[in-house]
Short mmCIF file of C-alpha atoms and ligand atoms in Angstrom, two decimals:
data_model
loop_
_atom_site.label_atom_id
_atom_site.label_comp_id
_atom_site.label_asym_id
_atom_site.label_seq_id
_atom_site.Cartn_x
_atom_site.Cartn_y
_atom_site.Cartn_z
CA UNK A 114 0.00 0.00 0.00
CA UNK A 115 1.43 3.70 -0.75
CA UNK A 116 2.04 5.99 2.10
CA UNK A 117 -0.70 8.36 2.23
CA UNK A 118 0.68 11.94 1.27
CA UNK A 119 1.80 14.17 3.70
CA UNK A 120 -0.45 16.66 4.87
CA UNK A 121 -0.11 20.17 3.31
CA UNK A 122 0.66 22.31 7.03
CA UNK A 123 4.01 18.92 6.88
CA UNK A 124 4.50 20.20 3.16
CA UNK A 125 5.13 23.74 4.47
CA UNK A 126 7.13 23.05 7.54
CA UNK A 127 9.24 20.95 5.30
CA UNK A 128 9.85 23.58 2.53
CA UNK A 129 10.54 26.00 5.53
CA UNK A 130 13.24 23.65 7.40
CA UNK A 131 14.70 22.97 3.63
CA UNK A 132 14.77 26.45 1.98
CA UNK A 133 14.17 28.90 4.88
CA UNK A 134 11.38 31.95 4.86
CA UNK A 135 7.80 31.08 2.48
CA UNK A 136 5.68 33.95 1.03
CA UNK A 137 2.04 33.35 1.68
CA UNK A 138 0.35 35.61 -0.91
CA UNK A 139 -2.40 37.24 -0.22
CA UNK A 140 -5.79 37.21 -1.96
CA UNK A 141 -7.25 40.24 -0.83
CA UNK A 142 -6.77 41.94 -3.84
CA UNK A 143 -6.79 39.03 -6.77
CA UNK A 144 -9.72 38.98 -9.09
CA UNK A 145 -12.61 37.50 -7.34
CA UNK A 146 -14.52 37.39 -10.30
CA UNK A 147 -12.39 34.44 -11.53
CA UNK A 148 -11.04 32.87 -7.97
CA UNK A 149 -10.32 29.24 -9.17
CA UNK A 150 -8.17 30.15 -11.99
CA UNK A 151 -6.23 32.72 -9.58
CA UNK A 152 -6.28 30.18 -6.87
CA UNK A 153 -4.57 27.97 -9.53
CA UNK A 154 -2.34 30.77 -11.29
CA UNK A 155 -0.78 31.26 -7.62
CA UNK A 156 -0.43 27.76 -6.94
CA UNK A 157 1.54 27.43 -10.50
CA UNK A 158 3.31 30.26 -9.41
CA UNK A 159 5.08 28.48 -6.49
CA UNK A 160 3.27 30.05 -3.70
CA UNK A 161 3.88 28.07 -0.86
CA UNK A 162 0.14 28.20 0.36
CA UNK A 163 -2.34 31.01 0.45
CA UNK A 164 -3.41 34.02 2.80
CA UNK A 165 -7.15 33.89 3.44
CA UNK A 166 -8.25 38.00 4.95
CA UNK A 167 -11.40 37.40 6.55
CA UNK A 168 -12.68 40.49 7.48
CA UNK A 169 -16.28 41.14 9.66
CA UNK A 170 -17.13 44.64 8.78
CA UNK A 171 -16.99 45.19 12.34
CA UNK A 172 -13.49 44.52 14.01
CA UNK A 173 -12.13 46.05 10.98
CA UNK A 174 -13.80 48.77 8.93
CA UNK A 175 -14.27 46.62 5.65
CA UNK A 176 -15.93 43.45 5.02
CA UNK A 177 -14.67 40.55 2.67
CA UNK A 178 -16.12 37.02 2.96
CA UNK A 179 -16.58 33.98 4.40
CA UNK A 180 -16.98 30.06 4.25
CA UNK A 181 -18.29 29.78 0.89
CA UNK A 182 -15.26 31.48 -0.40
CA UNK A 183 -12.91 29.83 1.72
CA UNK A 184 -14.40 26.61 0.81
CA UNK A 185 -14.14 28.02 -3.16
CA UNK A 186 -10.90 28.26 -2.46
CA UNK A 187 -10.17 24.68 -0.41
CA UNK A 188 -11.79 22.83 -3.27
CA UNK A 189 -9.77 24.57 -5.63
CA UNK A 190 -6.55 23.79 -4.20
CA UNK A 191 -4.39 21.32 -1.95
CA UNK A 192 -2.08 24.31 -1.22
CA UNK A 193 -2.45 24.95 2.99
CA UNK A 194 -4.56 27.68 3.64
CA UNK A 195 -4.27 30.31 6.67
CA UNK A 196 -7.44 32.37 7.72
CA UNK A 197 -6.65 35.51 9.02
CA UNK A 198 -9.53 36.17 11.21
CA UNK A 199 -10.48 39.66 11.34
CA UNK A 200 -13.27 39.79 13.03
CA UNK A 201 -15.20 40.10 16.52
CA UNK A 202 -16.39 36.81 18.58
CA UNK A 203 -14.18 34.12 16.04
CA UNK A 204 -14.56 31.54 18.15
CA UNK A 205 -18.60 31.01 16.30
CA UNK A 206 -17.05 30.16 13.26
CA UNK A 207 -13.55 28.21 14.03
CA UNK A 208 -15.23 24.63 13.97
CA UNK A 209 -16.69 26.19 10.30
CA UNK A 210 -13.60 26.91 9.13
CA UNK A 211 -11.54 23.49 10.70
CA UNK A 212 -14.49 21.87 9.12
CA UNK A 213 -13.87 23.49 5.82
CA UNK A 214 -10.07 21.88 5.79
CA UNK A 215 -8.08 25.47 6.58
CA UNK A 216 -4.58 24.72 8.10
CA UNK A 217 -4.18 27.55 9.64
CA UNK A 218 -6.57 29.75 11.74
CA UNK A 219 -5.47 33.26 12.76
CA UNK A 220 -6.80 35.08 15.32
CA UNK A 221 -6.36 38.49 16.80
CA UNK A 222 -5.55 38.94 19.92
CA UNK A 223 -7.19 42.11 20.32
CA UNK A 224 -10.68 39.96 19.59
CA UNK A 225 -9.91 37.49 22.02
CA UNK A 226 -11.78 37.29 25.66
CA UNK A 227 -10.08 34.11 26.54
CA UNK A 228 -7.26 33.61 24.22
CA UNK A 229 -5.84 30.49 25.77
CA UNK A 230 -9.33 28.64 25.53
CA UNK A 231 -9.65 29.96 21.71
CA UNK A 232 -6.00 29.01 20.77
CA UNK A 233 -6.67 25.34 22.25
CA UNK A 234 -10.12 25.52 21.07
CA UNK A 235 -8.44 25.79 17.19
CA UNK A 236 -5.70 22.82 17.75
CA UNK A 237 -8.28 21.00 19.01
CA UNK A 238 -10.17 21.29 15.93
CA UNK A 239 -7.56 20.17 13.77
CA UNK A 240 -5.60 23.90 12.13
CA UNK A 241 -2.84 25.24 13.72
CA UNK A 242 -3.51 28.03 16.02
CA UNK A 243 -1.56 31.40 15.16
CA UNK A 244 -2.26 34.64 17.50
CA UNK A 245 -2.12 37.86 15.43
CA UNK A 246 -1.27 41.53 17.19
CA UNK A 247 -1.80 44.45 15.62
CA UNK A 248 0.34 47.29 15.66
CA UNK A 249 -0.39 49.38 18.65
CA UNK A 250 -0.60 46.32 20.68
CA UNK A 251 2.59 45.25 22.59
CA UNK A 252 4.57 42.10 22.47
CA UNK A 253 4.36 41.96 26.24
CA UNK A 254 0.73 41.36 26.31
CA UNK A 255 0.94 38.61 24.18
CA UNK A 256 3.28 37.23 26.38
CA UNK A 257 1.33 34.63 28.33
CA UNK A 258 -0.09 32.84 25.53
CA UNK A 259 2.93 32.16 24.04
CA UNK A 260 3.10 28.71 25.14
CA UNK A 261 0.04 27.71 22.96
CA UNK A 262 0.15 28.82 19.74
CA UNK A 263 1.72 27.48 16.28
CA UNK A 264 2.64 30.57 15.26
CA UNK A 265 2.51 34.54 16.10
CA UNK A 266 1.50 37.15 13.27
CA UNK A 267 3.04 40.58 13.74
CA UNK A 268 1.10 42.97 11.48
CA UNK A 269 3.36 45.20 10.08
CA UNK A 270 0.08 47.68 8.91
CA UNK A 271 -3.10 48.55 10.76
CA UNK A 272 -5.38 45.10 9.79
CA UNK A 273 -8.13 46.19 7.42
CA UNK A 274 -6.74 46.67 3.97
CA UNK A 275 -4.05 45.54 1.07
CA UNK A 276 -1.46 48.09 -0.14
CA UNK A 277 -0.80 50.02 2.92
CA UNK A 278 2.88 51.26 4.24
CA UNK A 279 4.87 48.73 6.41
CA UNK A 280 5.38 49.81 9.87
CA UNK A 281 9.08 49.65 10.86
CA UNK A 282 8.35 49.20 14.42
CA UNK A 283 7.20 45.59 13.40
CA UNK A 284 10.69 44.50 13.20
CA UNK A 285 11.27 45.27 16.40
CA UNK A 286 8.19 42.97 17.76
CA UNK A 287 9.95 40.47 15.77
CA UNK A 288 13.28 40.75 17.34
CA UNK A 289 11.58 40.99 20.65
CA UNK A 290 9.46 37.54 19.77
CA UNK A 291 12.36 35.79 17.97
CA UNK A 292 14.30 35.98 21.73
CA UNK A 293 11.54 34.90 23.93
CA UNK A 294 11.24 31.65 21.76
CA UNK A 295 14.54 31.33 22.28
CA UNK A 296 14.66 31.86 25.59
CA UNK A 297 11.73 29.02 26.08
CA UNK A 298 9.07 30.86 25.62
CA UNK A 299 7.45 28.43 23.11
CA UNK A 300 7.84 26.98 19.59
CA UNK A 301 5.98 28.80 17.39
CA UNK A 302 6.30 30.34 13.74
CA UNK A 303 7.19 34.04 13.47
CA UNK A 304 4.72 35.24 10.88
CA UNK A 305 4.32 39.43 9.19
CA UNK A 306 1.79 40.28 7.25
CA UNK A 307 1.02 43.93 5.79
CA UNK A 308 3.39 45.87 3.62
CA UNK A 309 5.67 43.45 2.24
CA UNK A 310 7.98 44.51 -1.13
CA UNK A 311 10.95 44.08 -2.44
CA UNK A 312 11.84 46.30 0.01
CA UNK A 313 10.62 44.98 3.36
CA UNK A 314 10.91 41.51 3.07
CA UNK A 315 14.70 41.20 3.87
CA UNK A 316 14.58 42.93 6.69
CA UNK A 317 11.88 41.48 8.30
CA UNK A 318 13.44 37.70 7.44
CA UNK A 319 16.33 39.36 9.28
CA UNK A 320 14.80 40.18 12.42
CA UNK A 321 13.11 36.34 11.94
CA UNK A 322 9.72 36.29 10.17
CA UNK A 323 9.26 32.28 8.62
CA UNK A 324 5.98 32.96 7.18
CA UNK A 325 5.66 36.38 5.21
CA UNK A 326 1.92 37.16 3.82
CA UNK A 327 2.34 39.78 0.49
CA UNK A 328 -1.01 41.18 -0.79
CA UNK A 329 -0.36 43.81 -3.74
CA UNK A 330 3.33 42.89 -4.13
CA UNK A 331 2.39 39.48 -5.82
CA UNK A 332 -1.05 40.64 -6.96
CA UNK A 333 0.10 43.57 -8.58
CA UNK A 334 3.25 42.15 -10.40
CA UNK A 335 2.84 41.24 -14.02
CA UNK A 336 4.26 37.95 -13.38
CA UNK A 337 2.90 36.22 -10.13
CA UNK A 338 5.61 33.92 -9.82
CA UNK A 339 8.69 36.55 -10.50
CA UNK A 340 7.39 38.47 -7.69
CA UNK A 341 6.80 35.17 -5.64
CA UNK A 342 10.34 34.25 -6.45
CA UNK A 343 11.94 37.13 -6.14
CA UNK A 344 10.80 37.80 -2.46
CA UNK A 345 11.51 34.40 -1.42
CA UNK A 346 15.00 35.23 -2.38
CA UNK A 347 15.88 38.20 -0.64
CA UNK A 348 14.00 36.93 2.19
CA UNK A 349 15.99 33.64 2.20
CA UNK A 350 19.33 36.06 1.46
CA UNK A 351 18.62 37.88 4.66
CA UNK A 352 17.40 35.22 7.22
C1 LIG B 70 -4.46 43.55 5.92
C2 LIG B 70 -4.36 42.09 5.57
C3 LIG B 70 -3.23 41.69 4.71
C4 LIG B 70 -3.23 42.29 3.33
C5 LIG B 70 -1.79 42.42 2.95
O1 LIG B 70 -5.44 43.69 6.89
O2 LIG B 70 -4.24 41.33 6.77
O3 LIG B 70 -3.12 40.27 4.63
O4 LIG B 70 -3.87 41.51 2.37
O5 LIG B 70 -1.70 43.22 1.82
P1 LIG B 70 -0.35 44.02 1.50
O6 LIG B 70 0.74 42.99 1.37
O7 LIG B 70 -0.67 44.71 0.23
O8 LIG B 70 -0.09 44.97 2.66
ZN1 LIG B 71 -3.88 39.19 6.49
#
């Protein structure tokens, strides 16, 4: 009998212990009028999986979309998929989207009443359980929770929209998170997100981000898989 193959979230940690720092692009700003065949031009491209912005209308100004895209998207793809959760109360809809076959759930800190219970609510389900933190809020008070997630998300920009100017500061937060894990504070994935270029993406492999989400940079290239390649390599030249 073959070995089943492995799961996409062991894909990813594999290409990241091989090769060093993945882009996740984003699809905020693709053309939802024809999502399968940019789900699949993406894939083609070599992304290593994809970066899902759910947005509520509510936590964040704008709204975007929910399960039936994400599950559009799932059935379109076996590239892992991370939700960013951007939205109040996300613990309704976690078994929805662990249900749905995401890898990765992302939730905000900053929407969180009990993040411990949410973060082991989402492993429970299945998806790895990654604890974003906006901009104003400090590294310290994501401190305690540390322990139980997969992976942290610094946002480099205020959560809410594509195409917005990275926020230096971020690399700091990364610094600062990159020594607590190694100072025991847990084993999880340093992830940015927001205002990624050609620009920004070495240093923030520098300071340590593994996971780096670019919206307009790879949507807004002519070539989807130049600009995927291209930040993978001055991310992996800089980490
Ligand atoms: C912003 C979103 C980002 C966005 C990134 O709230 O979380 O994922 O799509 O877009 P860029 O890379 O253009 O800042
Ligand atoms: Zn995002």
């Amino acid at each position: 009998m073959n070995p089943s193959p492995p799961k996409a979230i062991d894909r990813l940690n594999d290409r990241l212990e091989s090769s060093g720092p993945v882009i996740l692009p984003a699809l905020l700003l693709c053309d939802f009028g024809h999502l399968a065949r940019e789900v699949e031009a993406l894939e083609k491209a070599g992304a290593a999986g994809l970066h899902l912005d759910i947005m509520d209308g509510q936590f964040v100004p704008q709204l975007t979309y929910g399960m039936v895209v994400v599950e559009a998207v799932r059935r379109a793809t076996a590239l892992p998929l991370e939700v960013h959760l951007m939205v109040q109360e996300p613990e309704r809809s976690l078994a929805d989207y662990a249900h749905a076959g995401v890898d990765i759930i992302t939730v905000h800190l900053e929407s969180l009443v009990e993040p411990r219970r949410t973060l082991k609510m989402i492993t429970s389900l299945g998806p790895k359980a990654h604890l974003a933190v906006s901009p104003r809020t400090p590294v310290q008070h994501a401190v305690p929770f540390l322990d139980c997630c997969d992976g942290v998300l610094v946002m480099s920009v205020e959560p809410g929209y594509g195409g917005q100017a990275f926020e230096p500061e971020s690399l700091l937060k990364l610094a600062e998170l990159s020594k607590l894990r190694d100072g025991g504070a847990g084993a999880f994935r340093l992830c940015i997100d927001g205002g990624i270029s050609t620009h920004t993406v070495g240093p923030a492999a520098a300071a340590g981000a593994e996971l780096i989400v670019a919206g307009s940079a790879v949507i807004r290239a002519s070539s989807y898989a130049e600009a995927i390649a291209h930040l993978e390599q001055l991310a992996r030249n800089a980490a």
